[in-house]
Short mmCIF file of C-alpha atoms and ligand atoms in Angstrom, two decimals:
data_model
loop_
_atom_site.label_atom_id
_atom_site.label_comp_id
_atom_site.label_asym_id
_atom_site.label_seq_id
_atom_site.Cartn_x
_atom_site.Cartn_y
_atom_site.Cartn_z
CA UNK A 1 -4.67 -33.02 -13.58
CA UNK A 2 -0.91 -32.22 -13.80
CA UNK A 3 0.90 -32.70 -17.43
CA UNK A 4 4.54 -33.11 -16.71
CA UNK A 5 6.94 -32.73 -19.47
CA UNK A 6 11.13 -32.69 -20.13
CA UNK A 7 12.49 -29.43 -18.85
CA UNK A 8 14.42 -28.76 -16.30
CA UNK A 9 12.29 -26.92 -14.75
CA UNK A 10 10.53 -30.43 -13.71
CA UNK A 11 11.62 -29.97 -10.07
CA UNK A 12 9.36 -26.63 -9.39
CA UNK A 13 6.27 -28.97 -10.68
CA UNK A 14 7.08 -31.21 -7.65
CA UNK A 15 6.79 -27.77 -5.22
CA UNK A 16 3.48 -26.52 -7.12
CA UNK A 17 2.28 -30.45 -6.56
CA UNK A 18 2.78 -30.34 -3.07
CA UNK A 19 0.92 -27.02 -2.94
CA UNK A 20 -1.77 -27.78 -4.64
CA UNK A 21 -2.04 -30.91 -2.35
CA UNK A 22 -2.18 -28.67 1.04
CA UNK A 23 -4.69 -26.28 -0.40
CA UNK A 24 -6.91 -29.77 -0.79
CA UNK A 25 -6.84 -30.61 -4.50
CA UNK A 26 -6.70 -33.91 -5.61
CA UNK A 27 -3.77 -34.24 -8.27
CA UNK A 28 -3.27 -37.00 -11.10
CA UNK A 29 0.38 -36.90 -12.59
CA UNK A 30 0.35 -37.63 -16.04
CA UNK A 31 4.76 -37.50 -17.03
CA UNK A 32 5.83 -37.04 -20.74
CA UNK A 33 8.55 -40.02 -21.33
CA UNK A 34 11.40 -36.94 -21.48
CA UNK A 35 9.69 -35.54 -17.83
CA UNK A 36 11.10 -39.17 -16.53
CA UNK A 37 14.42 -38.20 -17.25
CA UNK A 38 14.81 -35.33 -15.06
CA UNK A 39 12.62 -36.51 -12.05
CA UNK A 40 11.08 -39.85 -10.98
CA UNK A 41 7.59 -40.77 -10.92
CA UNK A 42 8.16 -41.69 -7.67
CA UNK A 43 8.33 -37.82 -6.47
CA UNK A 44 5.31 -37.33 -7.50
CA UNK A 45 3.32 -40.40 -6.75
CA UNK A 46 5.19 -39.79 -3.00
CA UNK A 47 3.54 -36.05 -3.21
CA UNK A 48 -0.08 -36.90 -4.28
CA UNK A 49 -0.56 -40.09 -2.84
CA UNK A 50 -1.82 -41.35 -6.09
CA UNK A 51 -0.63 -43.25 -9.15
CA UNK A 52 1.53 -41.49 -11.83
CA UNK A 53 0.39 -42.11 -15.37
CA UNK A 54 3.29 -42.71 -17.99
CA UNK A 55 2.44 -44.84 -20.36
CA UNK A 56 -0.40 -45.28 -22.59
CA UNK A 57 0.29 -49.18 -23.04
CA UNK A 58 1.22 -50.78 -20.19
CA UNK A 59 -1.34 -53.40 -19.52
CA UNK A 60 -0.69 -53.59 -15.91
CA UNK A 61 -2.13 -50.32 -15.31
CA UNK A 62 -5.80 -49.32 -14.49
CA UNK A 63 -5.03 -45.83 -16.28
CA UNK A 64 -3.77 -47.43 -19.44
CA UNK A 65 -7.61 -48.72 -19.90
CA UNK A 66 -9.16 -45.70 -18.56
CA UNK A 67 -7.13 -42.75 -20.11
CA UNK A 68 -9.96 -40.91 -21.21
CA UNK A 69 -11.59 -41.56 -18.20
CA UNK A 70 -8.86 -39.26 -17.05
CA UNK A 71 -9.63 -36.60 -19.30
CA UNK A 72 -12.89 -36.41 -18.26
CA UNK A 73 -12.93 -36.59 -14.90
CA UNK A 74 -9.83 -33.57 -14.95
CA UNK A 75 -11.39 -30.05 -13.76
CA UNK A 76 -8.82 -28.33 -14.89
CA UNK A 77 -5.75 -29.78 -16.98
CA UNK A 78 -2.51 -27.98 -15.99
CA UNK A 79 0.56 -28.64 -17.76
CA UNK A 80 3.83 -27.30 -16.06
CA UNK A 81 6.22 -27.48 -17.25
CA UNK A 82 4.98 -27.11 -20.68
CA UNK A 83 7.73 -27.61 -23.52
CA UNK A 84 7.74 -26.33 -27.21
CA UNK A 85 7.30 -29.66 -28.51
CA UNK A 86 3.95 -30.45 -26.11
CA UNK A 87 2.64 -26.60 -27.45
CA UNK A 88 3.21 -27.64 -30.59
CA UNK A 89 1.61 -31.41 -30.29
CA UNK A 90 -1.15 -29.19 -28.87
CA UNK A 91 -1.73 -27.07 -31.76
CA UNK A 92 -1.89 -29.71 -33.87
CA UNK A 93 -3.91 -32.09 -32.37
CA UNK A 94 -1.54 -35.14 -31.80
CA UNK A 95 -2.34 -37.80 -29.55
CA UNK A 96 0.59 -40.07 -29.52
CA UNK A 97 1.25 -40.41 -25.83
CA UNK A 98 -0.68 -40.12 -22.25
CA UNK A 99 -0.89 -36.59 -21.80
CA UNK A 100 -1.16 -35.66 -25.53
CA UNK A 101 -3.94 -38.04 -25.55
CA UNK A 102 -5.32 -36.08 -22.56
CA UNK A 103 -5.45 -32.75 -23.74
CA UNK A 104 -7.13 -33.61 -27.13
CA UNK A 105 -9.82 -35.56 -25.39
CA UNK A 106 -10.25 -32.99 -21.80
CA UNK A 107 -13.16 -30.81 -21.85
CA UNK A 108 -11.75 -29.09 -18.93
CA UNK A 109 -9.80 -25.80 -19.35
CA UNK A 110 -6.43 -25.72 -20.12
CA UNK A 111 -3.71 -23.70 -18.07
CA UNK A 112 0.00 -23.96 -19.67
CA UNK A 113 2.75 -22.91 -18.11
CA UNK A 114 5.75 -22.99 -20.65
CA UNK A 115 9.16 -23.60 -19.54
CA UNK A 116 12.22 -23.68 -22.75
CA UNK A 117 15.30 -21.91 -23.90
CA UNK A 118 14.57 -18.28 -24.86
CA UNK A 119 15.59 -18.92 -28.46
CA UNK A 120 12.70 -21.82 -28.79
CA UNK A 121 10.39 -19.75 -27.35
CA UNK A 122 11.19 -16.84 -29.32
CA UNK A 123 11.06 -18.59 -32.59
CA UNK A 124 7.87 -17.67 -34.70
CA UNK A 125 7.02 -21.29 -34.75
CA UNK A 126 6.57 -21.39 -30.51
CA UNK A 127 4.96 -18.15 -31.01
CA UNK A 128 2.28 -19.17 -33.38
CA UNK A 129 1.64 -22.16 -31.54
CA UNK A 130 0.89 -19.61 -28.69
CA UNK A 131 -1.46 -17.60 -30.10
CA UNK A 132 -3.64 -20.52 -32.15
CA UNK A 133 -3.87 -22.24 -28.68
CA UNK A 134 -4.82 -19.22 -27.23
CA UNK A 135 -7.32 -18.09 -29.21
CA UNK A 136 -8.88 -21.77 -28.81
CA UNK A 137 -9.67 -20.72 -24.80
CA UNK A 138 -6.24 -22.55 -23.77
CA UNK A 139 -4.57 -20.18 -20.57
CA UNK A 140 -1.03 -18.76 -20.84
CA UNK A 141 0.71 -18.59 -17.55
CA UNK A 142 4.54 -17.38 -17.92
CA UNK A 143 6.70 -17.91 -18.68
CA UNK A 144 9.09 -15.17 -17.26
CA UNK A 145 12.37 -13.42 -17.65
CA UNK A 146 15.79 -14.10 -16.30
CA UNK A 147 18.44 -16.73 -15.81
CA UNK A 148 17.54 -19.82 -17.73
CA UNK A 149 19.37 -23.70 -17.63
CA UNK A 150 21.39 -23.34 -20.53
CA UNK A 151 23.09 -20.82 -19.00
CA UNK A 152 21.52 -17.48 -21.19
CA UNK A 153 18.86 -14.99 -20.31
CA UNK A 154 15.92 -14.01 -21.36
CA UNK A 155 12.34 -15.05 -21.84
CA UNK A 156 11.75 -18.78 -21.37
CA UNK A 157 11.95 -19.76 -17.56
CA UNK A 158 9.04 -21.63 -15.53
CA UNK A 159 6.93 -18.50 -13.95
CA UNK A 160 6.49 -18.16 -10.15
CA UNK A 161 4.96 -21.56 -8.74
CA UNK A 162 2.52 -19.17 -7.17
CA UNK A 163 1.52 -17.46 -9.93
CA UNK A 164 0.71 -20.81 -11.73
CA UNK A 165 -1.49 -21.76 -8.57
CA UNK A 166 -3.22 -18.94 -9.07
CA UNK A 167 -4.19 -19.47 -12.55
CA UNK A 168 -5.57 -22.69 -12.03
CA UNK A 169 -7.44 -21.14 -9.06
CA UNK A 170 -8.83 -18.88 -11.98
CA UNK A 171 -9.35 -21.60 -14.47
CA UNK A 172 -11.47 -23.53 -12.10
CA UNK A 173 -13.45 -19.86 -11.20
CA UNK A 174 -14.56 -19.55 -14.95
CA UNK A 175 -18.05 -20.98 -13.46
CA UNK A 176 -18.09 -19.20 -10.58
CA UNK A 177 -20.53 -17.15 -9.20
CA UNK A 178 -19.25 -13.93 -9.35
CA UNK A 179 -18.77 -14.44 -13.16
CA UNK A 180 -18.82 -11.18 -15.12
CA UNK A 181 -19.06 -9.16 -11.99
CA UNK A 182 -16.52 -6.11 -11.71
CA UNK A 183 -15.10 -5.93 -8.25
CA UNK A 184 -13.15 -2.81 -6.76
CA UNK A 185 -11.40 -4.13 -3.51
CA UNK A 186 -9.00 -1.76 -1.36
CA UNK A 187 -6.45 -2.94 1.05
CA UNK A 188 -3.66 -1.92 3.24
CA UNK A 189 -3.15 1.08 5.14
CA UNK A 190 -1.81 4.45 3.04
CA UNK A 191 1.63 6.92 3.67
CA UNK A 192 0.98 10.15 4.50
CA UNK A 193 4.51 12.41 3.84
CA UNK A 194 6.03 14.88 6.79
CA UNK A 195 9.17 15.54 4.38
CA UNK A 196 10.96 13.04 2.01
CA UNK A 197 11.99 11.02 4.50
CA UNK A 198 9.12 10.37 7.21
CA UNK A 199 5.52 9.54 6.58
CA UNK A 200 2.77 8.78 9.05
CA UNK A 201 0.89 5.38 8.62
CA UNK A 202 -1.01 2.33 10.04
CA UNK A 203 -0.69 -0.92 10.89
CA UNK A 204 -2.87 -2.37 8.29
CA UNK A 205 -1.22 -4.97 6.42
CA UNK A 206 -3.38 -5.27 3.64
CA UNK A 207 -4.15 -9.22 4.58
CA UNK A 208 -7.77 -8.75 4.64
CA UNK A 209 -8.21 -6.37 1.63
CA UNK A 210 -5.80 -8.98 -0.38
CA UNK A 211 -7.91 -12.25 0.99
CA UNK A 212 -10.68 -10.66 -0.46
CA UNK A 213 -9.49 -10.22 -3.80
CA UNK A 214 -7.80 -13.45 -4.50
CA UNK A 215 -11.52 -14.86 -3.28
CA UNK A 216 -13.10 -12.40 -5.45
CA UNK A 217 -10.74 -13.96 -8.69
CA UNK A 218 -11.44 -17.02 -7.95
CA UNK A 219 -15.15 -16.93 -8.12
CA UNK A 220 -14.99 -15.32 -11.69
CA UNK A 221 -14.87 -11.83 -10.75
CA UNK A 222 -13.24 -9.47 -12.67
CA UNK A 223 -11.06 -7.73 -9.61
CA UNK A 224 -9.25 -4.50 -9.39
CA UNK A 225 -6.79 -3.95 -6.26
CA UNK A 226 -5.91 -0.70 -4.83
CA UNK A 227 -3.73 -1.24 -2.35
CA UNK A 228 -1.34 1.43 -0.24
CA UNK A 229 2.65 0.58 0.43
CA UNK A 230 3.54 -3.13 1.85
CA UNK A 231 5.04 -6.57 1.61
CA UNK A 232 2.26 -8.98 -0.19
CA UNK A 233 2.64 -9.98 -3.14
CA UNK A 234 0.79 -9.03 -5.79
CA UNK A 235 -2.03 -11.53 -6.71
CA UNK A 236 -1.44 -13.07 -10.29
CA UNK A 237 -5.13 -12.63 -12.40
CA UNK A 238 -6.49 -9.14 -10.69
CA UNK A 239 -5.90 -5.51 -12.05
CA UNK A 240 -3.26 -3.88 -9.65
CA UNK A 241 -3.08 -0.46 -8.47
CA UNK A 242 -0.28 0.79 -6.29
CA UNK A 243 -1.29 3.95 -4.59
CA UNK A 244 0.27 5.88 -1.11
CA UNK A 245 -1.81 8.38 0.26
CA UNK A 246 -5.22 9.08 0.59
CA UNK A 247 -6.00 11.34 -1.83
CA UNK A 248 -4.13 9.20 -4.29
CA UNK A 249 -6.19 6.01 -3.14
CA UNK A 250 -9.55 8.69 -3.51
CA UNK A 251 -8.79 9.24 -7.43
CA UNK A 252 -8.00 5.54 -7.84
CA UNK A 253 -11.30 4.49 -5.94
CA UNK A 254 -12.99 7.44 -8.01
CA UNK A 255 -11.72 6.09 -11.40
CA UNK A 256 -12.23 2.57 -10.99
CA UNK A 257 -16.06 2.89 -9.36
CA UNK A 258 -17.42 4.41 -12.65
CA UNK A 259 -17.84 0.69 -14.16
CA UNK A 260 -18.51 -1.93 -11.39
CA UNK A 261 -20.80 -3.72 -9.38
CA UNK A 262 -19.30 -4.12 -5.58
CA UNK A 263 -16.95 -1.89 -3.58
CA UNK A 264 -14.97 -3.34 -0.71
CA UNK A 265 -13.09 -0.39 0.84
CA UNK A 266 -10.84 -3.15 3.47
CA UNK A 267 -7.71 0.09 3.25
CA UNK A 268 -6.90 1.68 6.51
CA UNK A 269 -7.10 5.45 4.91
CA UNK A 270 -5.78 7.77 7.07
CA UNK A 271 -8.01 10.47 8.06
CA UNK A 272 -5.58 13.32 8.17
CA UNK A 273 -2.85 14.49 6.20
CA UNK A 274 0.16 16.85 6.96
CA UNK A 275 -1.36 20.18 5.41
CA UNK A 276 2.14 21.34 4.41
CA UNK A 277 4.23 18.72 3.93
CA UNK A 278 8.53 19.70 3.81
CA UNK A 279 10.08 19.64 0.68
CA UNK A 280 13.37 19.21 3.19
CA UNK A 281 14.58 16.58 5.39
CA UNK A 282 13.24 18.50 9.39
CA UNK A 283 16.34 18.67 11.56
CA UNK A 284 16.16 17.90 15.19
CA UNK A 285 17.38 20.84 16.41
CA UNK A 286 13.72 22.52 17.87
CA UNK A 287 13.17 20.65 21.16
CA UNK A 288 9.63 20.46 20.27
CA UNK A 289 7.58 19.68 17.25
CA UNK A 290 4.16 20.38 15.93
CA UNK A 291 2.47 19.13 12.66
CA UNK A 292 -0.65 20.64 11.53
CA UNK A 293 -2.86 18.24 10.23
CA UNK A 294 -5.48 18.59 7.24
CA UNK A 295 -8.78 16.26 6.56
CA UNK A 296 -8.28 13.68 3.87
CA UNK A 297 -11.94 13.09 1.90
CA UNK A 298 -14.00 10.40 2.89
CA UNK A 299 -13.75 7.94 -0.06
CA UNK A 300 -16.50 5.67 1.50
CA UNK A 301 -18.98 8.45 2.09
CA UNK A 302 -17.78 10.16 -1.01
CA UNK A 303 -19.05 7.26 -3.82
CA UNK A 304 -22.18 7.02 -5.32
CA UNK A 305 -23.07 5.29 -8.22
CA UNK A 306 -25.41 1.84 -8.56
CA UNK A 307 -23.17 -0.34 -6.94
CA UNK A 308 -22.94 -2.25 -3.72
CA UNK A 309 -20.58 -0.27 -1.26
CA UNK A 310 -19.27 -2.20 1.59
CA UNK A 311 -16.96 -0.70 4.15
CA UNK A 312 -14.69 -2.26 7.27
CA UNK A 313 -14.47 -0.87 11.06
CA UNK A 314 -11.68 -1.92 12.94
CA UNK A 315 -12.16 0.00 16.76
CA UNK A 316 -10.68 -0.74 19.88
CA UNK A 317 -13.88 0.03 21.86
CA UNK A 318 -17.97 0.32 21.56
CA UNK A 319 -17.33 -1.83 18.21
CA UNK A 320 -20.77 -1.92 17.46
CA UNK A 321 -21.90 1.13 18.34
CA UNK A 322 -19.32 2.78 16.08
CA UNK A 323 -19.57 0.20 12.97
CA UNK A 324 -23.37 1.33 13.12
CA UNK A 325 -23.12 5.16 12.83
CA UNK A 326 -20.36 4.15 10.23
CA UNK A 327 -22.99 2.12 7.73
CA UNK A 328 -25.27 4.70 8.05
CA UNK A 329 -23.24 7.96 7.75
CA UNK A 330 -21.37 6.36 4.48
CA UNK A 331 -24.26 4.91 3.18
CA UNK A 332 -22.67 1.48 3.07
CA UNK A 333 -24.72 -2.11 2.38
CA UNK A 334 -22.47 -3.85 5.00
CA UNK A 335 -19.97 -3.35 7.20
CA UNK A 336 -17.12 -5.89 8.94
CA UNK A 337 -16.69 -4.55 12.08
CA UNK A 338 -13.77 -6.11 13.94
CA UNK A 339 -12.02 -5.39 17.77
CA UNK A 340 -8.82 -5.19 17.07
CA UNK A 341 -8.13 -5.19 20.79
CA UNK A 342 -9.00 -9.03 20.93
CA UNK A 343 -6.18 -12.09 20.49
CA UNK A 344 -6.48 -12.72 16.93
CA UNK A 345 -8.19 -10.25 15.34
CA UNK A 346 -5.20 -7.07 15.31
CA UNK A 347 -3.74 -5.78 12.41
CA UNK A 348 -1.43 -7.95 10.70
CA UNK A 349 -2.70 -11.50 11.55
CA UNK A 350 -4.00 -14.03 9.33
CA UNK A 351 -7.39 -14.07 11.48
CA UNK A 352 -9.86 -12.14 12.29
CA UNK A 353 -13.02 -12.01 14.41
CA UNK A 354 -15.82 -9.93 12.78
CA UNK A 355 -19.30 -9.18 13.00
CA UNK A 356 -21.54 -8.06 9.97
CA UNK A 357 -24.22 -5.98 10.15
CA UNK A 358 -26.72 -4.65 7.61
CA UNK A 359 -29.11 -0.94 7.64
CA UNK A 360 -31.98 -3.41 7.96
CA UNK A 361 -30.67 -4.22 11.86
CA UNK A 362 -29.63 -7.47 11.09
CA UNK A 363 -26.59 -8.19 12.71
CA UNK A 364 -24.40 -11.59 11.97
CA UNK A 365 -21.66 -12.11 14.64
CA UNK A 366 -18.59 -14.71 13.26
CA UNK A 367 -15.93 -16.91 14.70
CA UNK A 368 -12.66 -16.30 14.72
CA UNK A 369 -11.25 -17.52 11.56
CA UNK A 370 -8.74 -17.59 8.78
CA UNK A 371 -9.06 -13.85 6.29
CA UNK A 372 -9.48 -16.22 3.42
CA UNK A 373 -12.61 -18.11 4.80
CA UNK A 374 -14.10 -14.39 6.26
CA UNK A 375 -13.59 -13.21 2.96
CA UNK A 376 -15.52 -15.89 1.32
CA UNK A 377 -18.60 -15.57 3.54
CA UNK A 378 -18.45 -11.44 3.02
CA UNK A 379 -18.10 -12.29 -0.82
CA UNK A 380 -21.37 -14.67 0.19
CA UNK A 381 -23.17 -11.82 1.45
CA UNK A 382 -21.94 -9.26 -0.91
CA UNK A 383 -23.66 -11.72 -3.54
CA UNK A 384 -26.82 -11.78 -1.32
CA UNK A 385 -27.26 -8.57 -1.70
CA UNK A 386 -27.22 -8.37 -5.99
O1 C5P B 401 -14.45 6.26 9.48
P1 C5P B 401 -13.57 5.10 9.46
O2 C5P B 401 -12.21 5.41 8.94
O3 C5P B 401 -13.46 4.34 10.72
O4 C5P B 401 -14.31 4.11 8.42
C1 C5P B 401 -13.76 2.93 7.98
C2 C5P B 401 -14.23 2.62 6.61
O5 C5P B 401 -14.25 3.78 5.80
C3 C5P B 401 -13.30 1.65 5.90
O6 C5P B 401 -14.04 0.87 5.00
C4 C5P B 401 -12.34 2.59 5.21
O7 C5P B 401 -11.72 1.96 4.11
C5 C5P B 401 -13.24 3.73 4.80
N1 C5P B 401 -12.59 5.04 4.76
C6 C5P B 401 -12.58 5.78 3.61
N2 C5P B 401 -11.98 7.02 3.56
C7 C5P B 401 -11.42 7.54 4.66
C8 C5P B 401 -11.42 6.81 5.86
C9 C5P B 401 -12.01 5.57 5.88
O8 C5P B 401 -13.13 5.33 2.62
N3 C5P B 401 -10.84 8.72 4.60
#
């Protein structure tokens, strides 16, 4: 359920609806009487395919009868935007309109996403609001930092959309099954400096490693991404670590493995480093040029501990073969083996083709599909295995 209310910020809530209705939710409107005067029901009813509730007493509507019907059949109760004056109604416990009325009488958890001028939010009144709600379970998404309406800046504007998505994704994960398990997931490929300008890396592109951790999240784990240099964004609700080389993603892995149940090592590390690396840009001037090379550490083979270590093997031939010797030489409880010679399943795509296989022999080969749903059956497995 979507609670609507009067900021400006009323037109993002139409983008987020029309998200949340691709990824396959099913989204009741409930609009604040201010909410109306920035944006028509209409958008919204348009975007969901389903009735907007606005009033609590118009007899012509089925809602009007049923509004805690509403409440109870809500999984999750979003409201973004979220003024001061619905935090506040909040806090105290009013229930003098639809979505008031809503949120007193929802069992379902509560993500806000606030959206004011910085100066209401700011004020000690907003902020105690905050914190009482919070402390009663309620989730605080946002809001962020920069340009607001009125024309000031500062704290106060709607957060990402995305960002909001994702903490409802979390909200609805609180029952999950990975509840209370720590996850350490690393993606990407990692930068190995020549001399302060060149480095040598991978393709990886850190979709996989990232899939896996937003999947992770939103079954209740508690994740922590190490990822090496790239473009993705960084997934709102898991512990994020930024790393570049290998050795740098080996302390990271090290650190974060002392206190967790599952590792899922999805990072391209690179095997070698430059063993002296230039403190000065190289000129061009030799007609040839060698680099000595130096072994980076295994992190994979390197962990030990009482958790459940699951490693990736991307080859371009004898895919098997190699993903084998791989789970047994790091000691591994799985490993995704993919080709990444085959249509679909390269670096960088958002598919992939892989086969799983265990140190008991079994072997489980898989469709091509999407990096979120492979992720999900790996997070299946990896939950098999506790
Ligand atoms: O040996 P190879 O690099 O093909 O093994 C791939 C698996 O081992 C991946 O899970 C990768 O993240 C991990 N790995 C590692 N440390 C390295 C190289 C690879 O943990 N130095």
């Amino acid at each position: 359920m979507l609670g609507v209310t009067g900021s400006i910020a009323v037109y993002k809530a139409a983008d987020l609806t029309s998200r949340l209705v691709k990824a396959g939710y099913i989204v009741d409107v409930v609009m604040t009487e201010a909410a109306q005067e920035f944006v028509q029901p209409l958008t919204f009813q348009a975007l969901t395919h389903r009735p907007v509730v606005t009033e609590m007493f118009n007899l012509h509507s089925e809602m009007a009868v049923e509004h805690i019907a509403l409440a109870e059949r809500a999984d999750v109760l979003l409201i973004a935007p979220a003024t001061a004056n619905i935090i506040a109604k909040l806090r105290y416990g009013f229930a003098d309109d639809m979505l008031s009325c809503t949120a007193l009488a929802t069992r379902a958890p509560i993500v806000i996403a606030p959206a004011m001028n910085n100066g209401m939010y700011e004020n000690p009144v907003t902020q105690e609001n905050i914190a009482v709600l919070k402390e009663r379970g309620v989730t605080f998404v946002g809001p962020g930092e920069g340009y607001l309406a009125c024309g000031t800046v500062g704290r106060g504007r709607l957060t990402e959309i995305m960002d909001i998505f994702d903490a409802v994704k979390i909200a609805l994960g609180r029952k999950g099954d990975l509840m209370g398990k720590r996850i350490v997931v690393t993606a990407g490929g990692t930068e190995e400096p020549i001399d302060p300008v060149r480095c040598i890396t991978n393709r990886s592109s850190g979709k996989m490693g990232y899939a896996l951790a937003e999947a992770a999240r939103d079954r209740g784990a508690e994740v922590h991404l190490i990822a090496g240099p790239g473009s993705l964004r960084t997934p709102y609700g898991v512990r994020f670590t930024a790393v570049r080389t290998a050795n740098d993603m080996f302390a990271a892995v090290q650190a974060a493995t002392r206190d967790c149940h599952a590792v899922l090592m999805a990072a391209a590390v690179s095997d070698y480093r430059v063993a002296e690396v230039a403190k000065q840009k190289i000129k061009k001037s030799a007609s040839s040029l060698s680099l000595e090379l130096a072994k980076n550490p295994d992190i994979l083979a390197s962990l030990t501990g009482d958790f459940i270590k699951i490693g990736f093997a991307a080859e371009s031939q004898d895919l098997l073969a190699n993903a084998q010797m791989k789970l047994q030489a790091k000691g591994l409880h799985m490993i995704v083996a993919n080709d990444i010679s085959r249509a679909g399943s390269g670096f960088g795509g958002d598919t992939n083709e892989a086969t799983l296989l265990f140190p008991d022999g079994r072997r489980e080969a898989l469709p091509l599909m999407t990096k979120e749903r492979l992720a999900h059956i790996i997070l299946d497995r990896t939950t098999d295995l506790y």
